[in-house]
Coordinates of C-alpha atoms and ligand atoms in Angstrom, one line a residue:
M4 CA -10.8 -7.6 -12.5
K5 CA -12.8 -10.5 -11.1
Q6 CA -11.7 -10.3 -7.5
F7 CA -9.0 -8.6 -5.4
I8 CA -7.1 -10.9 -3.1
S9 CA -3.5 -10.3 -4.1
V10 CA -1.3 -8.6 -6.7
H11 CA -2.0 -11.6 -9.0
D12 CA -5.5 -10.2 -9.6
V13 CA -4.1 -7.0 -11.2
N14 CA -3.1 -6.9 -14.9
N15 CA -1.3 -3.6 -14.8
I16 CA -0.2 -2.1 -11.4
D17 CA 0.8 1.3 -13.0
A18 CA -2.6 1.6 -14.7
L19 CA -4.4 0.9 -11.4
V20 CA -2.2 3.5 -9.6
Q21 CA -3.0 6.1 -12.3
K22 CA -6.7 5.3 -12.0
A23 CA -6.5 5.8 -8.2
L24 CA -4.7 9.1 -8.7
A25 CA -7.4 10.2 -11.3
Y26 CA -10.0 9.5 -8.6
K27 CA -8.1 11.5 -6.1
A28 CA -8.2 14.5 -8.5
S29 CA -11.8 13.9 -9.4
P30 CA -13.6 11.7 -6.7
F31 CA -17.0 11.8 -8.3
A32 CA -16.0 11.2 -11.9
D33 CA -17.8 7.8 -11.9
K34 CA -20.5 8.7 -9.4
N35 CA -23.1 6.6 -11.3
L36 CA -21.0 3.6 -12.0
G37 CA -22.3 1.7 -8.9
I38 CA -25.9 2.9 -8.9
N39 CA -28.2 0.1 -7.8
K40 CA -25.2 -2.0 -6.7
R41 CA -24.4 -3.0 -3.1
I42 CA -21.2 -4.0 -1.4
G43 CA -21.2 -6.0 1.9
C44 CA -18.1 -5.4 4.1
L45 CA -17.6 -8.2 6.6
F46 CA -15.2 -7.6 9.5
L47 CA -14.2 -10.6 11.5
N48 CA -11.5 -8.3 13.1
P49 CA -11.2 -4.6 14.0
S50 CA -10.5 -1.8 11.6
M51 CA -10.7 2.0 11.2
R52 CA -9.0 2.9 7.9
T53 CA -10.0 -0.1 5.8
R54 CA -13.6 0.1 6.9
L55 CA -14.1 3.9 6.4
S56 CA -12.1 4.2 3.2
T57 CA -13.9 1.4 1.6
Q58 CA -17.3 2.9 2.6
I59 CA -16.3 6.3 1.2
A60 CA -14.9 4.7 -2.0
A61 CA -18.2 2.8 -2.6
Q62 CA -20.2 5.9 -2.0
N63 CA -18.1 7.9 -4.4
L64 CA -19.0 5.4 -7.1
G65 CA -22.7 5.6 -6.2
M66 CA -22.8 2.1 -4.4
E67 CA -24.6 1.3 -1.2
C68 CA -22.2 -0.1 1.4
I69 CA -23.4 -2.2 4.3
V70 CA -20.9 -3.0 7.0
F71 CA -21.3 -6.1 9.2
N72 CA -19.0 -6.6 12.2
V73 CA -19.3 -10.4 12.1
G74 CA -16.6 -10.8 14.7
Q75 CA -18.7 -8.9 17.3
E76 CA -22.3 -9.1 16.1
G77 CA -22.6 -12.2 13.9
W78 CA -23.0 -15.9 14.5
A79 CA -19.7 -17.7 15.0
L80 CA -18.8 -19.1 11.6
E81 CA -17.3 -22.6 10.8
F82 CA -14.9 -22.8 7.8
E83 CA -13.8 -26.4 7.8
D84 CA -15.5 -28.7 5.3
E85 CA -17.3 -31.7 6.8
A86 CA -17.0 -30.2 10.3
I87 CA -19.1 -31.7 13.0
M88 CA -20.4 -28.5 14.5
S89 CA -20.7 -29.5 18.1
G90 CA -18.4 -26.7 19.4
N91 CA -18.7 -22.9 19.4
S92 CA -19.4 -22.3 15.7
V93 CA -23.1 -21.8 14.9
E94 CA -23.2 -21.4 11.1
H95 CA -21.1 -22.9 8.3
V96 CA -19.7 -20.5 5.7
K97 CA -21.2 -22.9 3.1
D98 CA -24.6 -21.8 4.3
A99 CA -23.9 -18.1 5.1
A100 CA -21.8 -17.1 2.0
P101 CA -24.4 -18.0 -0.7
I102 CA -26.9 -15.8 1.2
L103 CA -24.5 -12.9 1.2
G104 CA -24.0 -13.6 -2.5
K105 CA -27.7 -12.9 -3.0
Y106 CA -27.7 -9.8 -0.8
F107 CA -24.7 -8.1 -2.4
D108 CA -23.0 -7.5 -5.7
I109 CA -19.5 -7.5 -4.2
L110 CA -18.4 -9.0 -0.9
A111 CA -15.4 -7.6 1.0
I112 CA -13.9 -9.4 4.0
R113 CA -11.4 -8.9 6.7
T114 CA -10.1 -12.0 8.4
F115 CA -6.8 -12.0 10.4
P116 CA -4.7 -15.1 11.0
S117 CA -4.7 -17.1 14.2
L118 CA -0.9 -17.0 14.4
K119 CA -1.1 -20.5 16.0
N120 CA -0.8 -22.7 12.9
R121 CA 1.2 -21.5 9.9
E122 CA -0.2 -24.1 7.5
D123 CA -3.8 -23.2 8.4
D124 CA -3.2 -19.5 8.1
Y125 CA -1.2 -19.7 4.9
S126 CA -3.8 -21.9 3.3
E127 CA -6.1 -18.8 3.4
L128 CA -9.0 -21.1 4.2
Y129 CA -11.4 -18.3 5.3
I130 CA -11.3 -16.0 2.3
K131 CA -11.1 -19.0 -0.1
Q132 CA -14.3 -20.5 1.4
F133 CA -16.1 -17.1 0.9
I134 CA -14.8 -17.1 -2.7
K135 CA -16.0 -20.7 -3.2
Y136 CA -19.4 -20.3 -1.8
A137 CA -20.5 -16.6 -2.3
G138 CA -20.6 -16.7 -6.1
I139 CA -19.8 -12.9 -6.4
P140 CA -16.5 -11.0 -6.6
V141 CA -14.6 -11.0 -3.3
V142 CA -12.3 -8.2 -2.1
S143 CA -9.8 -8.7 0.6
L144 CA -9.9 -6.1 3.4
E145 CA -6.8 -8.0 4.8
S146 CA -6.6 -11.7 4.9
A147 CA -4.5 -14.2 6.9
T148 CA -1.3 -13.5 4.8
L149 CA -1.9 -10.4 2.7
H150 CA -3.3 -6.8 2.7
P151 CA -3.5 -5.9 -1.0
L152 CA -5.5 -2.6 -0.5
Q153 CA -2.8 -1.4 1.8
S154 CA -0.1 -2.3 -0.7
L155 CA -1.8 -0.6 -3.6
T156 CA -2.1 2.5 -1.4
D157 CA 1.6 2.2 -0.5
I158 CA 2.6 2.2 -4.2
I159 CA 0.2 5.1 -5.0
T160 CA 1.8 7.1 -2.2
I161 CA 5.3 6.3 -3.4
Q162 CA 4.4 7.2 -6.9
E163 CA 2.9 10.5 -5.7
N164 CA 6.0 11.4 -3.8
L165 CA 8.2 10.5 -6.8
L166 CA 6.2 12.8 -9.0
N167 CA 6.7 15.6 -6.5
S168 CA 10.4 14.9 -6.0
P169 CA 12.0 13.1 -9.0
L170 CA 15.1 11.0 -8.4
G171 CA 17.5 12.9 -10.6
D172 CA 19.9 10.7 -12.6
R173 CA 18.8 7.5 -10.8
D174 CA 16.1 5.4 -12.6
K175 CA 14.8 3.6 -9.5
P176 CA 14.0 4.7 -5.9
K177 CA 15.5 2.7 -3.0
I178 CA 12.7 1.3 -0.9
V179 CA 13.6 -0.3 2.5
L180 CA 11.1 -2.4 4.5
T181 CA 12.3 -2.5 8.0
W182 CA 11.1 -4.6 10.9
A183 CA 10.3 -2.6 14.1
P184 CA 9.7 -3.7 17.7
H185 CA 6.2 -4.3 19.1
V186 CA 4.7 -5.6 22.3
K187 CA 2.3 -8.1 20.6
A188 CA 2.8 -10.8 18.0
L189 CA 1.5 -9.3 14.8
P190 CA 0.6 -11.0 11.4
Q191 CA 3.1 -10.9 8.5
C192 CA 0.3 -9.7 6.2
V193 CA 1.4 -6.1 5.6
A194 CA 5.0 -7.0 5.1
N195 CA 4.3 -10.0 2.9
S196 CA 1.9 -8.0 0.8
F197 CA 4.2 -4.9 0.5
A198 CA 7.1 -7.3 -0.6
Q199 CA 4.8 -9.0 -3.1
W200 CA 3.6 -5.8 -4.7
I201 CA 7.0 -4.0 -4.8
N202 CA 8.6 -7.0 -6.4
A203 CA 5.7 -7.3 -8.9
W204 CA 5.9 -3.5 -9.6
G205 CA 9.6 -3.9 -10.4
K206 CA 10.4 -0.2 -10.3
A207 CA 12.5 -0.1 -7.1
D208 CA 15.8 -1.1 -5.6
F209 CA 14.0 -3.1 -2.8
V210 CA 15.7 -4.0 0.5
I211 CA 14.2 -5.8 3.5
T212 CA 15.9 -5.6 6.9
H213 CA 15.0 -7.5 10.0
P214 CA 16.6 -9.2 13.0
E215 CA 17.9 -12.8 12.9
D216 CA 15.0 -15.3 12.7
Y217 CA 12.4 -12.8 11.3
E218 CA 12.6 -14.0 7.7
L219 CA 9.4 -13.7 5.8
S220 CA 8.2 -16.3 3.4
E221 CA 10.3 -16.4 0.2
E222 CA 7.0 -16.7 -1.7
F223 CA 6.7 -13.0 -1.2
T224 CA 10.3 -11.7 -0.7
K225 CA 12.0 -13.4 -3.7
G226 CA 13.6 -10.6 -5.7
A227 CA 14.3 -8.3 -2.6
T228 CA 17.8 -7.9 -1.1
I229 CA 17.8 -9.0 2.5
I230 CA 20.2 -7.2 4.8
K231 CA 20.3 -8.0 8.5
N232 CA 22.1 -4.8 9.5
Q233 CA 19.5 -2.1 9.7
E234 CA 21.9 0.8 9.4
E235 CA 23.6 -0.7 6.3
A236 CA 20.2 -1.4 4.8
L237 CA 18.9 2.1 5.3
K238 CA 21.9 3.8 3.5
D239 CA 20.6 6.1 0.7
A240 CA 17.0 4.9 1.1
D241 CA 14.3 7.1 -0.5
F242 CA 11.5 5.4 1.3
V243 CA 11.5 3.5 4.6
Y244 CA 8.5 1.4 5.4
V245 CA 8.4 0.6 9.1
K246 CA 6.4 -2.5 10.2
N247 CA 6.5 -5.1 12.9
W248 CA 5.8 -8.8 12.1
S249 CA 6.0 -12.0 14.2
T250 CA 8.2 -14.9 13.2
Y251 CA 7.3 -16.9 10.1
R252 CA 9.5 -20.0 10.5
D253 CA 8.8 -20.8 14.2
Y254 CA 5.4 -19.4 13.6
G255 CA 3.8 -16.4 15.3
K256 CA 6.5 -15.8 18.0
I257 CA 8.2 -12.7 19.3
Y258 CA 12.0 -13.6 19.5
A259 CA 13.4 -10.1 19.8
N260 CA 12.0 -6.8 20.9
D261 CA 15.3 -4.9 20.7
P262 CA 14.5 -1.1 20.9
K263 CA 17.6 -0.6 18.7
W264 CA 15.4 -1.6 15.8
Q265 CA 13.1 1.4 16.4
L266 CA 13.9 3.9 13.6
K267 CA 15.4 6.9 15.3
K268 CA 16.4 10.2 13.7
K269 CA 20.1 9.4 14.0
R270 CA 19.7 6.2 12.0
W271 CA 17.3 7.9 9.6
A272 CA 20.1 10.4 8.8
V273 CA 21.9 7.8 6.7
T274 CA 19.0 7.7 4.2
N275 CA 18.5 10.0 1.3
N276 CA 16.2 12.2 3.3
A277 CA 13.8 9.3 3.1
K278 CA 10.0 9.5 3.4
V279 CA 8.9 7.3 6.3
M280 CA 5.8 5.1 5.8
H281 CA 3.7 2.9 8.1
C282 CA 0.3 1.3 7.5
L283 CA -1.1 2.4 10.9
P284 CA -2.2 1.9 13.6
V285 CA 1.2 2.5 15.1
R286 CA 2.3 2.1 18.7
R287 CA 4.1 5.5 19.3
N288 CA 7.5 5.3 20.9
V289 CA 7.5 1.5 20.5
E290 CA 7.4 1.0 16.7
L291 CA 8.2 4.6 15.7
N292 CA 9.0 7.5 17.9
D293 CA 7.3 11.0 18.1
E294 CA 10.2 12.6 16.5
I295 CA 9.8 10.6 13.3
L296 CA 6.0 10.4 13.2
D297 CA 5.6 14.2 13.8
G298 CA 8.5 15.1 11.6
P299 CA 8.6 16.3 8.0
M300 CA 9.8 12.8 6.9
S301 CA 6.6 11.1 7.9
I302 CA 4.0 10.5 5.1
V303 CA 1.7 8.2 7.1
T304 CA -1.3 10.5 6.9
Q305 CA -1.0 10.9 3.2
Q306 CA -0.6 7.2 2.9
A307 CA -3.7 6.4 5.0
S308 CA -5.8 9.1 3.2
N309 CA -4.9 7.3 -0.1
R310 CA -6.7 4.2 1.1
V311 CA -9.9 5.8 -0.4
W312 CA -8.5 6.1 -3.9
A313 CA -7.0 2.6 -3.8
A314 CA -10.4 1.1 -2.8
Q315 CA -12.2 3.3 -5.3
A316 CA -9.9 2.1 -8.2
V317 CA -10.4 -1.5 -7.3
L318 CA -14.2 -1.3 -6.8
S319 CA -14.4 0.5 -10.1
E320 CA -12.5 -2.2 -12.0
I321 CA -14.6 -4.9 -10.5
L322 CA -17.9 -3.1 -11.3
R323 CA -16.8 -2.6 -14.9
N324 CA -15.7 -6.2 -15.3
N325 CA -18.6 -8.0 -13.7
D326 CA -21.7 -6.6 -15.4
Ligands
LIG428 N1 -3.9 -0.1 7.8 C1 -5.1 -0.6 8.1 O1 -5.5 -1.6 7.5 O2 -5.8 0.1 9.1 P1 -7.1 -0.5 9.8 O3 -6.7 -1.7 10.5 O4 -7.5 0.6 10.7 O5 -8.1 -0.8 8.8

């Protein structure tokens, strides 16, 4: 693996999942793989799970990890080529990234979308400029449109639950991604990425449900069944992934915030005793209620704890392939 920006950087999803599960069973199996190597984790936006799990994963491999909260502590970066920098930006990525490429062996970056201009966000300019100018492998810690470490974690968690509770005579689990209400306009990254990975994985009956006008980009959803009626979509589901996203077509808007879309126990009852997933952080009693989050159906803590093994599997692959 040369970089980790999307599912397209992965040759074999199942092999990567198995590698992550092997690290979960034996966290220090490759404790010398990253000796004398350094990863720089740049955060242009806030994080808890991604930041800490990536640090732990790097340490498990013997790597040094340096975190830089660029968004709070660094110079304001410019990303546009040929920009006349007479505004707020102080340093061009063209100047900063090559230096980071000398300091580190791997560069990991979190950069959220603006949600103001779809073409700009979906061009993934920020992460692409780091790839172009850093000259070392780049790992996405969530970009403008995708969150691949989260999606790998999600499949690891689904796989673990399938191992513990097989499907009987069915050959595929039913996985439903459902939109949920939220008070803020959120990126489409987690939903896009989950759809992209589940479609590429190809081992699920995959359904997406959302209110009218909340269609995601077909670039990511193609292959999934879209059902606008949540109750119908949830029928017999084995896994329900709950997530809010803002509108894609009329970009970055909140059209609906209907609490009817919050997954309640009564509606969950139509599922096949489904495990409920969420990437976290979650707004309790807005996106998901206490009854679900604190109930036996919730696997959100298991899911978030698996972030370490996802990051460790990815870093390990990059270390092995970039010597
Ligand atoms: N799910 C996730 O990426 O969490 P953080 O924003 O806390 O990193």
